[in-house]
Amino acid sequence: MAECIRVRFLLLLAAVAALTASGDVPALRAAAAADPADPAGGAGGPAAPGAPVPGRPGPGRPGPGRQGAPAAAAADGSPAAAASPPRRRAAPWRLSDEAACREDLTRLCPRHSWTNNLAVLECLQDRKEENEIAADCNHLLWNYKLNLTTDPKFESVAVEVCKSTISEIKECAAEERGKGYLVSCLVDHRGNISEYQCNQYITKMTSIVFSDFRLICGFMDKCHDDINSLHCGSISTGEKDLHSQGEVIECLEKGVVQEVEGVVGAHPIREECKKAILRVAELSSDDFHLDRYLYFSCRSDRERFCENTPAGEGRVYKCLFNHKFEEAMSERCREALTTRQKLISQDYKVSYSLARACRAELKKHHCSAETPRAREARLSYLLLCLESSVHRGRTVSGECQGEMLDYRRMLMEDFSLSPEIVLHCRGEIESHCSGLHRKGRTLHCLMRVGRSEPAAMEGQCQKALQTLIQEADPGADYRIDRALNEACESVIQTACKHIRNGDPMILSCLMEHLYTDKMVEDCENRLLELQYFIARDWKLDAVLFKKCQGDASRLCHTVGWNETTELMPPGAVFSCLYRHANRSVDQGRRLSRDCKVEVQRILRQRALDVKLDPELQTHCMTDLGKWCSEKIDPGQELECLQDHLEDLVSNCRDTVGDLTELESENIQIEALLMRACEPVIHTYCHEISDNQQDSGDLMECLVQNKHQKEMNDKCAVGVTHFQLIQIKDFRFSYKFKMACKEDVLKLCPNIKKKVDVVLCLSTTVRNDTLQDVKEPRVSVKCRKQLRVEELEMSEDIRLEPELYDSCKQDINRLCPNVAFGSAQVKECLKEQKKHLSPKCHQRVFRLQEVEMMDPELDYQLMKVCKNMIRRYCTDTEGKSVLQCLKQNKNSELMDPKCKQLITKRQITQNTDYRLNPVLKKSCKADIPKFCQSILKKGAGDSELEGQVIACLKLKYADQRLSPDCEDQIRVILEESALDYRLDPQLQIHCTSEISRLCAEEAAAQEQTGQVEECLKVNLLKIKQEACKKEVLVMLKESKADIFVDPVLHTACALDIKHQCASIPPGRGRQMSCLLESLQDKRVRLQPECKRRLQDRIDMWNYAAKVAPADGLSDLAMQVMASPSKTYLLASISVGVAILFALGLLCGRITKRVTQQLKDR
């Protein structure tokens, strides 16, 4: 038989009598006849004076408790001097017949129990504490029980009653008879006793023998010194009554606990006594009556809380444990229960129900060792071993799992049950968590300290907390954490009611509802405190472990659930998993789909709070303090780190970069952003959202719909922030990275920033297009995604860092209240272009040049004119959209806002020929030929303010431009004739005159040429010479083509149709036709046309007087346009003839003189 605490059980006559009376076993009747009162019949009664009693002082040594004759009598075994029974008695001896106990018996026990010694003994032994009994009666009961322990007749009764049981239990069959060890063995194995009579017999005896530690065989020998060292009380009979005997055991148990907890000054208990104490606790584990101290401490609490709970199999213990922190629970009982729980944490066998329910599983899964009291006996080891089996999908009975759940909850409720917590967290508890002992509040207080003030917690305490949470494993069942369960009950009932109670996904559900309207503050705090520690060991998330244990073993070389390695500590496993989640198909060794979904779920939850990401918090602790100390709202810390990515230390930058790269593939990781964008996603992106394989499509959809009415401010800010983060590294844009990875490596190596990569690739595409390369260097899929990136970047100036940095001060000065979205800041800068700083002006000009070359990059134009483009320019190539819109600007169905924006773009184009790609291409030969002097004045990106176009207009009037260039200038002239704002030079020089002379026409903004007409009519009133010169130029241009004079053209439209229908427009032909018709008296022009023509003639005549010709060509044009051109041409011809004749004459004279000189 394995070593145990030998217990000499008294063979109770009353038990025998009771069994005999019931007729259970005939052999017991014979044993009952051997009355303890009969010295010959059994030594169970009080011994004859002087008779030696085993295990007590002999006649020559007085007992320790009393002096004189009474002491001697007691030492010899007599109940009392006056109550010494005769040697032979015919009737059975009864305790009720003894004078020493008669008064107490009458006072405390019902009369019907007096004939049964067992009933009397139980009555007096289990009395209420305040009901004391006489010392003589107490000693009588003690000697009565002590003398019974060596009676071989009652052992023979046990052999008779438990015959088949003894034969089945090999250890008991091998015990030596006659020393009381047989019954002790049967008690050891009482869990295996199936015989009803034998089980009842053993149960009745154990309740009596556990009433006094001195009756337990070997206990005195092993713990005598420790009892004295710990001052647990005297072991003498006279000084301790029945009630205080249990206190000695309790005192020793507390000594064991204090030693384990490392209490200062704790007395080290000898190992053999420690084993004896735990063994006693184990033997009393099935019936709380056997733990005498706890029984007396909790008797009233048992009646209050567990009245209907039957004794046996540890049921009363469990019931009391469950009510331990109830307000009505007495403090003494709570203390006794805590001591017993601490013993259970040292040896799981002290819990009868746990040891019985999990016995087979412990053996099946190799969770127990052959050597008792070894490490494997610790409750923590048992829980970890069995939890590992459960997590690995191995079979563990429901009964065992139920017991495990109870004790895991017990560990989470009371921190003092974990000696490591008590030992290593004493300072933290005293400093931060005093007075929070109940219902797991101390543990959650420590978790809060570890989460919010890591520096205030010692590493050993942190490690002890982490170990305890692994042992309790609340991640597998939230109900284990009572504090969390109570705080989150209302949230679970509303937000997570669709999930089965106790399912590990409830914790995940709570995390998904963090920072939502359904979450309550107390639940939020408890949840974050627990998740902080769960996040530091990937195994503590039950769902993650289940889905990823194969991947973790294959890719990260992990070991068992309750085992760790230095090469891959628990906190590093998740980092390994999410790094593999980023791998492409080509790289191989990717996560399984189920595991990747769980990794993304964890990342989505961790994004809510940076403290939930151990690697991020460890690597970025310094940067968080340096850059993000004021960011306290949910999700702000990670955004702050992303904003300062370039400023972070290397490890932190890499960690944030990896996380951002993973977010780019699946933006659903950003839980707060997804909540904010739910209306937009539901309306425009639900198909993508429903597909678990995001691959960057969802963010692209959100960007494209950023300005829909369903978009709220939070979502727009979140989407824009992610766009701003993406420009820091092209890897952060998943679709762009996957489409252009090879192109970047080949064409743009060593370039990291996305904006630079986009510029590099777009420049390559443009050059290939201009050079008509047959095989473009940029792949088709990359060009397609590059286009998407360019369009997205055009929406916000901040997405173009060079432009934004150059104009930041100008933005603050000129556009302080303008929102960044929808390219509004860009538009503001364009409108304030004259007031920009040189550096910003240069950048804005480059921006406009790019937008005019590719109107699809003009965000405002594409947004405002979206419907008009669909109506008029459906089949138009993207780069010709603006040209198409200009051609349809004056259509009746043109949207007014779009028309206004088109006009703005026309004004911009006319300020510099480089902003008009069509004109630039058509006049590429004419511009350097006629306007070289103007080009020399302009340097770099400085604007020419319409000078080149003005130069080309003059040459148009001279009819010296190439056909293509002439066509483009005609269009410009026609457009500017209708709207003076399209003529930059006119607007520059005539702004004040327009305000003075033509304010009404300018305010009307009818774009019908009324302002130009006003200036022409008031030519004589114009004071500024520069403005007058511009008006004269307009008059000159109108002579070249009637379309340039919209007022005249409108007035003479019918006359042109009737008189000049066969004459093609251009080069002044139709104007000449009208002038000739005016001179022809046979032709009757419309009165308005006739009046307008006459006004124009007068204006031209005035212009000819005040505006001298700039050159011979200009002079020729003036002559040809003059009404007296016949007279002027005749005069010029006569003059030329005279000069020719004089030239001939003078030439012959000169030649003759020269010949005469030669002849000499």
mmCIF file of N, CA and C in Angstrom, residues 335-420:
data_model
loop_
_atom_site.group_PDB
_atom_site.id
_atom_site.type_symbol
_atom_site.label_atom_id
_atom_site.label_comp_id
_atom_site.label_asym_id
_atom_site.label_seq_id
_atom_site.Cartn_x
_atom_site.Cartn_y
_atom_site.Cartn_z
ATOM 1 N N GLU A 335 -12.799 32.381 5.730
ATOM 2 C CA GLU A 335 -11.373 32.133 5.966
ATOM 3 C C GLU A 335 -11.074 30.643 5.921
ATOM 4 N N ALA A 336 -11.930 29.840 6.550
ATOM 5 C CA ALA A 336 -11.725 28.390 6.540
ATOM 6 C C ALA A 336 -11.825 27.832 5.121
ATOM 7 N N LEU A 337 -12.775 28.338 4.337
ATOM 8 C CA LEU A 337 -12.922 27.891 2.950
ATOM 9 C C LEU A 337 -11.694 28.268 2.125
ATOM 10 N N THR A 338 -11.180 29.468 2.349
ATOM 11 C CA THR A 338 -9.996 29.904 1.606
ATOM 12 C C THR A 338 -8.804 29.010 1.908
ATOM 13 N N THR A 339 -8.640 28.651 3.193
ATOM 14 C CA THR A 339 -7.528 27.761 3.555
ATOM 15 C C THR A 339 -7.661 26.429 2.844
ATOM 16 N N ARG A 340 -8.868 25.910 2.791
ATOM 17 C CA ARG A 340 -9.042 24.617 2.119
ATOM 18 C C ARG A 340 -8.784 24.762 0.611
ATOM 19 N N GLN A 341 -9.231 25.845 0.019
ATOM 20 C CA GLN A 341 -8.965 26.057 -1.409
ATOM 21 C C GLN A 341 -7.472 26.150 -1.680
ATOM 22 N N LYS A 342 -6.748 26.757 -0.781
ATOM 23 C CA LYS A 342 -5.299 26.852 -0.967
ATOM 24 C C LYS A 342 -4.647 25.482 -0.903
ATOM 25 N N LEU A 343 -5.171 24.622 -0.044
ATOM 26 C CA LEU A 343 -4.651 23.255 -0.002
ATOM 27 C C LEU A 343 -4.976 22.523 -1.298
ATOM 28 N N ILE A 344 -6.154 22.770 -1.847
ATOM 29 C CA ILE A 344 -6.508 22.153 -3.126
ATOM 30 C C ILE A 344 -5.537 22.610 -4.213
ATOM 31 N N SER A 345 -5.151 23.883 -4.173
ATOM 32 C CA SER A 345 -4.212 24.368 -5.189
ATOM 33 C C SER A 345 -2.850 23.706 -5.043
ATOM 34 N N GLN A 346 -2.524 23.220 -3.806
ATOM 35 C CA GLN A 346 -1.270 22.506 -3.607
ATOM 36 C C GLN A 346 -1.388 21.036 -4.000
ATOM 37 N N ASP A 347 -2.577 20.460 -3.817
ATOM 38 C CA ASP A 347 -2.790 19.049 -4.142
ATOM 39 C C ASP A 347 -4.239 18.871 -4.564
ATOM 40 N N TYR A 348 -4.429 18.609 -5.851
ATOM 41 C CA TYR A 348 -5.783 18.506 -6.373
ATOM 42 C C TYR A 348 -6.584 17.411 -5.692
ATOM 43 N N LYS A 349 -5.916 16.422 -5.060
ATOM 44 C CA LYS A 349 -6.636 15.319 -4.429
ATOM 45 C C LYS A 349 -7.401 15.768 -3.189
ATOM 46 N N VAL A 350 -7.065 16.947 -2.680
ATOM 47 C CA VAL A 350 -7.824 17.494 -1.557
ATOM 48 C C VAL A 350 -9.255 17.817 -2.000
ATOM 49 N N SER A 351 -9.483 17.920 -3.299
ATOM 50 C CA SER A 351 -10.841 18.069 -3.830
ATOM 51 C C SER A 351 -11.336 16.701 -4.264
ATOM 52 N N TYR A 352 -12.267 16.183 -3.509
ATOM 53 C CA TYR A 352 -12.781 14.846 -3.794
ATOM 54 C C TYR A 352 -13.435 14.782 -5.164
ATOM 55 N N SER A 353 -14.279 15.780 -5.454
ATOM 56 C CA SER A 353 -15.035 15.738 -6.705
ATOM 57 C C SER A 353 -14.117 15.856 -7.918
ATOM 58 N N LEU A 354 -13.102 16.701 -7.849
ATOM 59 C CA LEU A 354 -12.170 16.864 -8.970
ATOM 60 C C LEU A 354 -11.339 15.608 -9.172
ATOM 61 N N ALA A 355 -10.817 15.060 -8.073
ATOM 62 C CA ALA A 355 -9.982 13.859 -8.185
ATOM 63 C C ALA A 355 -10.780 12.687 -8.739
ATOM 64 N N ARG A 356 -12.041 12.579 -8.305
ATOM 65 C CA ARG A 356 -12.865 11.463 -8.783
ATOM 66 C C ARG A 356 -13.272 11.650 -10.243
ATOM 67 N N ALA A 357 -13.696 12.868 -10.596
ATOM 68 C CA ALA A 357 -14.203 13.099 -11.948
ATOM 69 C C ALA A 357 -13.106 12.991 -12.997
ATOM 70 N N CYS A 358 -11.885 13.358 -12.638
ATOM 71 C CA CYS A 358 -10.812 13.429 -13.632
ATOM 72 C C CYS A 358 -9.778 12.315 -13.476
ATOM 73 N N ARG A 359 -10.066 11.312 -12.660
ATOM 74 C CA ARG A 359 -9.074 10.262 -12.424
ATOM 75 C C ARG A 359 -8.697 9.556 -13.721
ATOM 76 N N ALA A 360 -9.704 9.168 -14.491
ATOM 77 C CA ALA A 360 -9.423 8.448 -15.741
ATOM 78 C C ALA A 360 -8.706 9.336 -16.747
ATOM 79 N N GLU A 361 -9.108 10.603 -16.839
ATOM 80 C CA GLU A 361 -8.478 11.521 -17.793
ATOM 81 C C GLU A 361 -7.026 11.795 -17.430
ATOM 82 N N LEU A 362 -6.751 11.912 -16.146
ATOM 83 C CA LEU A 362 -5.375 12.145 -15.708
ATOM 84 C C LEU A 362 -4.461 11.010 -16.142
ATOM 85 N N LYS A 363 -4.979 9.814 -16.014
ATOM 86 C CA LYS A 363 -4.185 8.656 -16.420
ATOM 87 C C LYS A 363 -4.099 8.548 -17.943
ATOM 88 N N LYS A 364 -5.214 8.817 -18.591
ATOM 89 C CA LYS A 364 -5.278 8.694 -20.054
ATOM 90 C C LYS A 364 -4.350 9.680 -20.739
ATOM 91 N N HIS A 365 -4.291 10.902 -20.217
ATOM 92 C CA HIS A 365 -3.502 11.955 -20.864
ATOM 93 C C HIS A 365 -2.165 12.191 -20.173
ATOM 94 N N HIS A 366 -1.773 11.229 -19.298
ATOM 95 C CA HIS A 366 -0.451 11.274 -18.655
ATOM 96 C C HIS A 366 -0.254 12.584 -17.893
ATOM 97 N N CYS A 367 -1.251 12.930 -17.102
ATOM 98 C CA CYS A 367 -1.190 14.180 -16.342
ATOM 99 C C CYS A 367 -0.867 13.960 -14.876
ATOM 100 N N SER A 368 -0.544 12.732 -14.467
ATOM 101 C CA SER A 368 -0.200 12.491 -13.065
ATOM 102 C C SER A 368 1.012 11.580 -13.005
ATOM 103 N N ALA A 369 1.787 11.765 -11.964
ATOM 104 C CA ALA A 369 2.996 10.955 -11.794
ATOM 105 C C ALA A 369 2.746 9.875 -10.750
ATOM 106 N N GLU A 370 3.596 8.903 -10.748
ATOM 107 C CA GLU A 370 3.454 7.830 -9.780
ATOM 108 C C GLU A 370 3.778 8.325 -8.377
ATOM 109 N N THR A 371 4.727 9.255 -8.298
ATOM 110 C CA THR A 371 5.141 9.739 -6.985
ATOM 111 C C THR A 371 4.145 10.768 -6.471
ATOM 112 N N PRO A 372 3.523 10.535 -5.337
ATOM 113 C CA PRO A 372 2.551 11.508 -4.822
ATOM 114 C C PRO A 372 3.250 12.768 -4.336
ATOM 115 N N ARG A 373 2.497 13.859 -4.270
ATOM 116 C CA ARG A 373 2.966 15.167 -3.814
ATOM 117 C C ARG A 373 4.025 15.750 -4.739
ATOM 118 N N ALA A 374 4.204 15.210 -5.894
ATOM 119 C CA ALA A 374 5.163 15.769 -6.840
ATOM 120 C C ALA A 374 4.540 16.991 -7.500
ATOM 121 N N ARG A 375 5.264 17.603 -8.426
ATOM 122 C CA ARG A 375 4.762 18.792 -9.119
ATOM 123 C C ARG A 375 3.420 18.505 -9.782
ATOM 124 N N GLU A 376 3.256 17.266 -10.247
ATOM 125 C CA GLU A 376 2.045 16.913 -10.956
ATOM 126 C C GLU A 376 0.800 16.924 -10.063
ATOM 127 N N ALA A 377 1.019 16.987 -8.725
ATOM 128 C CA ALA A 377 -0.124 17.035 -7.828
ATOM 129 C C ALA A 377 -0.705 18.440 -7.735
ATOM 130 N N ARG A 378 0.045 19.461 -8.166
ATOM 131 C CA ARG A 378 -0.444 20.828 -8.115
ATOM 132 C C ARG A 378 -1.668 20.991 -9.005
ATOM 133 N N LEU A 379 -2.633 21.725 -8.502
ATOM 134 C CA LEU A 379 -3.854 21.970 -9.272
ATOM 135 C C LEU A 379 -3.525 22.650 -10.597
ATOM 136 N N SER A 380 -2.572 23.571 -10.568
ATOM 137 C CA SER A 380 -2.219 24.296 -11.782
ATOM 138 C C SER A 380 -1.718 23.346 -12.861
ATOM 139 N N TYR A 381 -0.895 22.367 -12.479
ATOM 140 C CA TYR A 381 -0.381 21.418 -13.463
ATOM 141 C C TYR A 381 -1.510 20.580 -14.045
ATOM 142 N N LEU A 382 -2.393 20.136 -13.162
ATOM 143 C CA LEU A 382 -3.514 19.326 -13.638
ATOM 144 C C LEU A 382 -4.358 20.122 -14.641
ATOM 145 N N LEU A 383 -4.682 21.369 -14.299
ATOM 146 C CA LEU A 383 -5.502 22.177 -15.192
ATOM 147 C C LEU A 383 -4.808 22.404 -16.521
ATOM 148 N N LEU A 384 -3.528 22.749 -16.488
ATOM 149 C CA LEU A 384 -2.803 23.005 -17.733
ATOM 150 C C LEU A 384 -2.732 21.762 -18.606
ATOM 151 N N CYS A 385 -2.494 20.634 -17.974
ATOM 152 C CA CYS A 385 -2.370 19.385 -18.741
ATOM 153 C C CYS A 385 -3.700 19.004 -19.387
ATOM 154 N N LEU A 386 -4.777 19.081 -18.607
ATOM 155 C CA LEU A 386 -6.081 18.716 -19.153
ATOM 156 C C LEU A 386 -6.584 19.747 -20.147
ATOM 157 N N GLU A 387 -6.326 21.036 -19.885
ATOM 158 C CA GLU A 387 -6.723 22.077 -20.841
ATOM 159 C C GLU A 387 -5.995 21.886 -22.168
ATOM 160 N N SER A 388 -4.742 21.478 -22.086
ATOM 161 C CA SER A 388 -3.995 21.211 -23.316
ATOM 162 C C SER A 388 -4.662 20.106 -24.126
ATOM 163 N N SER A 389 -5.122 19.075 -23.437
ATOM 164 C CA SER A 389 -5.809 17.985 -24.136
ATOM 165 C C SER A 389 -7.101 18.460 -24.771
ATOM 166 N N VAL A 390 -7.848 19.296 -24.037
ATOM 167 C CA VAL A 390 -9.102 19.825 -24.586
ATOM 168 C C VAL A 390 -8.819 20.672 -25.824
ATOM 169 N N HIS A 391 -7.823 21.569 -25.742
ATOM 170 C CA HIS A 391 -7.517 22.449 -26.863
ATOM 171 C C HIS A 391 -6.999 21.685 -28.074
ATOM 172 N N ARG A 392 -6.395 20.558 -27.833
ATOM 173 C CA ARG A 392 -5.897 19.751 -28.954
ATOM 174 C C ARG A 392 -6.967 18.825 -29.519
ATOM 175 N N GLY A 393 -8.185 18.939 -28.983
ATOM 176 C CA GLY A 393 -9.282 18.154 -29.525
ATOM 177 C C GLY A 393 -9.374 16.757 -28.977
ATOM 178 N N ARG A 394 -8.653 16.458 -27.915
ATOM 179 C CA ARG A 394 -8.726 15.132 -27.330
ATOM 180 C C ARG A 394 -9.931 15.044 -26.396
ATOM 181 N N THR A 395 -10.363 13.815 -26.144
ATOM 182 C CA THR A 395 -11.591 13.604 -25.378
ATOM 183 C C THR A 395 -11.328 13.759 -23.888
ATOM 184 N N VAL A 396 -12.079 14.643 -23.284
ATOM 185 C CA VAL A 396 -12.093 14.793 -21.825
ATOM 186 C C VAL A 396 -13.567 14.797 -21.425
ATOM 187 N N SER A 397 -13.917 13.964 -20.464
ATOM 188 C CA SER A 397 -15.325 13.785 -20.111
ATOM 189 C C SER A 397 -15.953 15.106 -19.688
ATOM 190 N N GLY A 398 -17.259 15.192 -19.896
ATOM 191 C CA GLY A 398 -17.977 16.396 -19.511
ATOM 192 C C GLY A 398 -17.930 16.639 -18.016
ATOM 193 N N GLU A 399 -17.975 15.563 -17.225
ATOM 194 C CA GLU A 399 -17.925 15.703 -15.771
ATOM 195 C C GLU A 399 -16.598 16.306 -15.336
ATOM 196 N N CYS A 400 -15.518 15.838 -15.935
ATOM 197 C CA CYS A 400 -14.193 16.370 -15.603
ATOM 198 C C CYS A 400 -14.077 17.825 -16.046
ATOM 199 N N GLN A 401 -14.571 18.139 -17.242
ATOM 200 C CA GLN A 401 -14.501 19.527 -17.711
ATOM 201 C C GLN A 401 -15.328 20.448 -16.820
ATOM 202 N N GLY A 402 -16.447 19.932 -16.311
ATOM 203 C CA GLY A 402 -17.251 20.727 -15.395
ATOM 204 C C GLY A 402 -16.497 21.039 -14.113
ATOM 205 N N GLU A 403 -15.805 20.036 -13.573
ATOM 206 C CA GLU A 403 -14.997 20.266 -12.375
ATOM 207 C C GLU A 403 -13.856 21.241 -12.664
ATOM 208 N N MET A 404 -13.224 21.079 -13.799
ATOM 209 C CA MET A 404 -12.148 22.013 -14.179
ATOM 210 C C MET A 404 -12.674 23.444 -14.259
ATOM 211 N N LEU A 405 -13.872 23.591 -14.829
ATOM 212 C CA LEU A 405 -14.457 24.928 -14.946
ATOM 213 C C LEU A 405 -14.656 25.557 -13.571
ATOM 214 N N ASP A 406 -15.137 24.755 -12.617
ATOM 215 C CA ASP A 406 -15.361 25.276 -11.266
ATOM 216 C C ASP A 406 -14.055 25.767 -10.647
ATOM 217 N N TYR A 407 -13.004 25.003 -10.798
ATOM 218 C CA TYR A 407 -11.749 25.378 -10.136
ATOM 219 C C TYR A 407 -10.994 26.453 -10.906
ATOM 220 N N ARG A 408 -11.191 26.530 -12.196
ATOM 221 C CA ARG A 408 -10.625 27.662 -12.942
ATOM 222 C C ARG A 408 -11.312 28.951 -12.506
ATOM 223 N N ARG A 409 -12.621 28.882 -12.321
ATOM 224 C CA ARG A 409 -13.346 30.054 -11.827
ATOM 225 C C ARG A 409 -12.875 30.413 -10.417
ATOM 226 N N MET A 410 -12.620 29.404 -9.617
ATOM 227 C CA MET A 410 -12.151 29.630 -8.256
ATOM 228 C C MET A 410 -10.819 30.386 -8.252
ATOM 229 N N LEU A 411 -9.909 30.006 -9.130
ATOM 230 C CA LEU A 411 -8.615 30.687 -9.221
ATOM 231 C C LEU A 411 -8.772 32.141 -9.635
ATOM 232 N N MET A 412 -9.723 32.417 -10.535
ATOM 233 C CA MET A 412 -9.922 33.793 -11.002
ATOM 234 C C MET A 412 -10.641 34.658 -9.966
ATOM 235 N N GLU A 413 -11.403 34.010 -9.072
ATOM 236 C CA GLU A 413 -12.159 34.775 -8.077
ATOM 237 C C GLU A 413 -11.281 35.244 -6.934
ATOM 238 N N ASP A 414 -10.311 34.436 -6.549
ATOM 239 C CA ASP A 414 -9.537 34.740 -5.346
ATOM 240 C C ASP A 414 -8.045 34.628 -5.665
ATOM 241 N N PHE A 415 -7.380 35.774 -5.721
ATOM 242 C CA PHE A 415 -5.956 35.787 -6.064
ATOM 243 C C PHE A 415 -5.118 35.038 -5.036
ATOM 244 N N SER A 416 -5.594 34.982 -3.774
ATOM 245 C CA SER A 416 -4.789 34.378 -2.719
ATOM 246 C C SER A 416 -4.631 32.873 -2.902
ATOM 247 N N LEU A 417 -5.423 32.260 -3.777
ATOM 248 C CA LEU A 417 -5.288 30.827 -4.035
ATOM 249 C C LEU A 417 -4.091 30.524 -4.919
ATOM 250 N N SER A 418 -3.495 31.562 -5.487
ATOM 251 C CA SER A 418 -2.298 31.384 -6.306
ATOM 252 C C SER A 418 -1.097 31.881 -5.505
ATOM 253 N N PRO A 419 -0.293 30.988 -4.967
ATOM 254 C CA PRO A 419 0.822 31.426 -4.115
ATOM 255 C C PRO A 419 1.813 32.322 -4.847
ATOM 256 N N GLU A 420 1.962 32.129 -6.167
ATOM 257 C CA GLU A 420 2.887 32.978 -6.917
ATOM 258 C C GLU A 420 2.417 34.432 -6.943
#
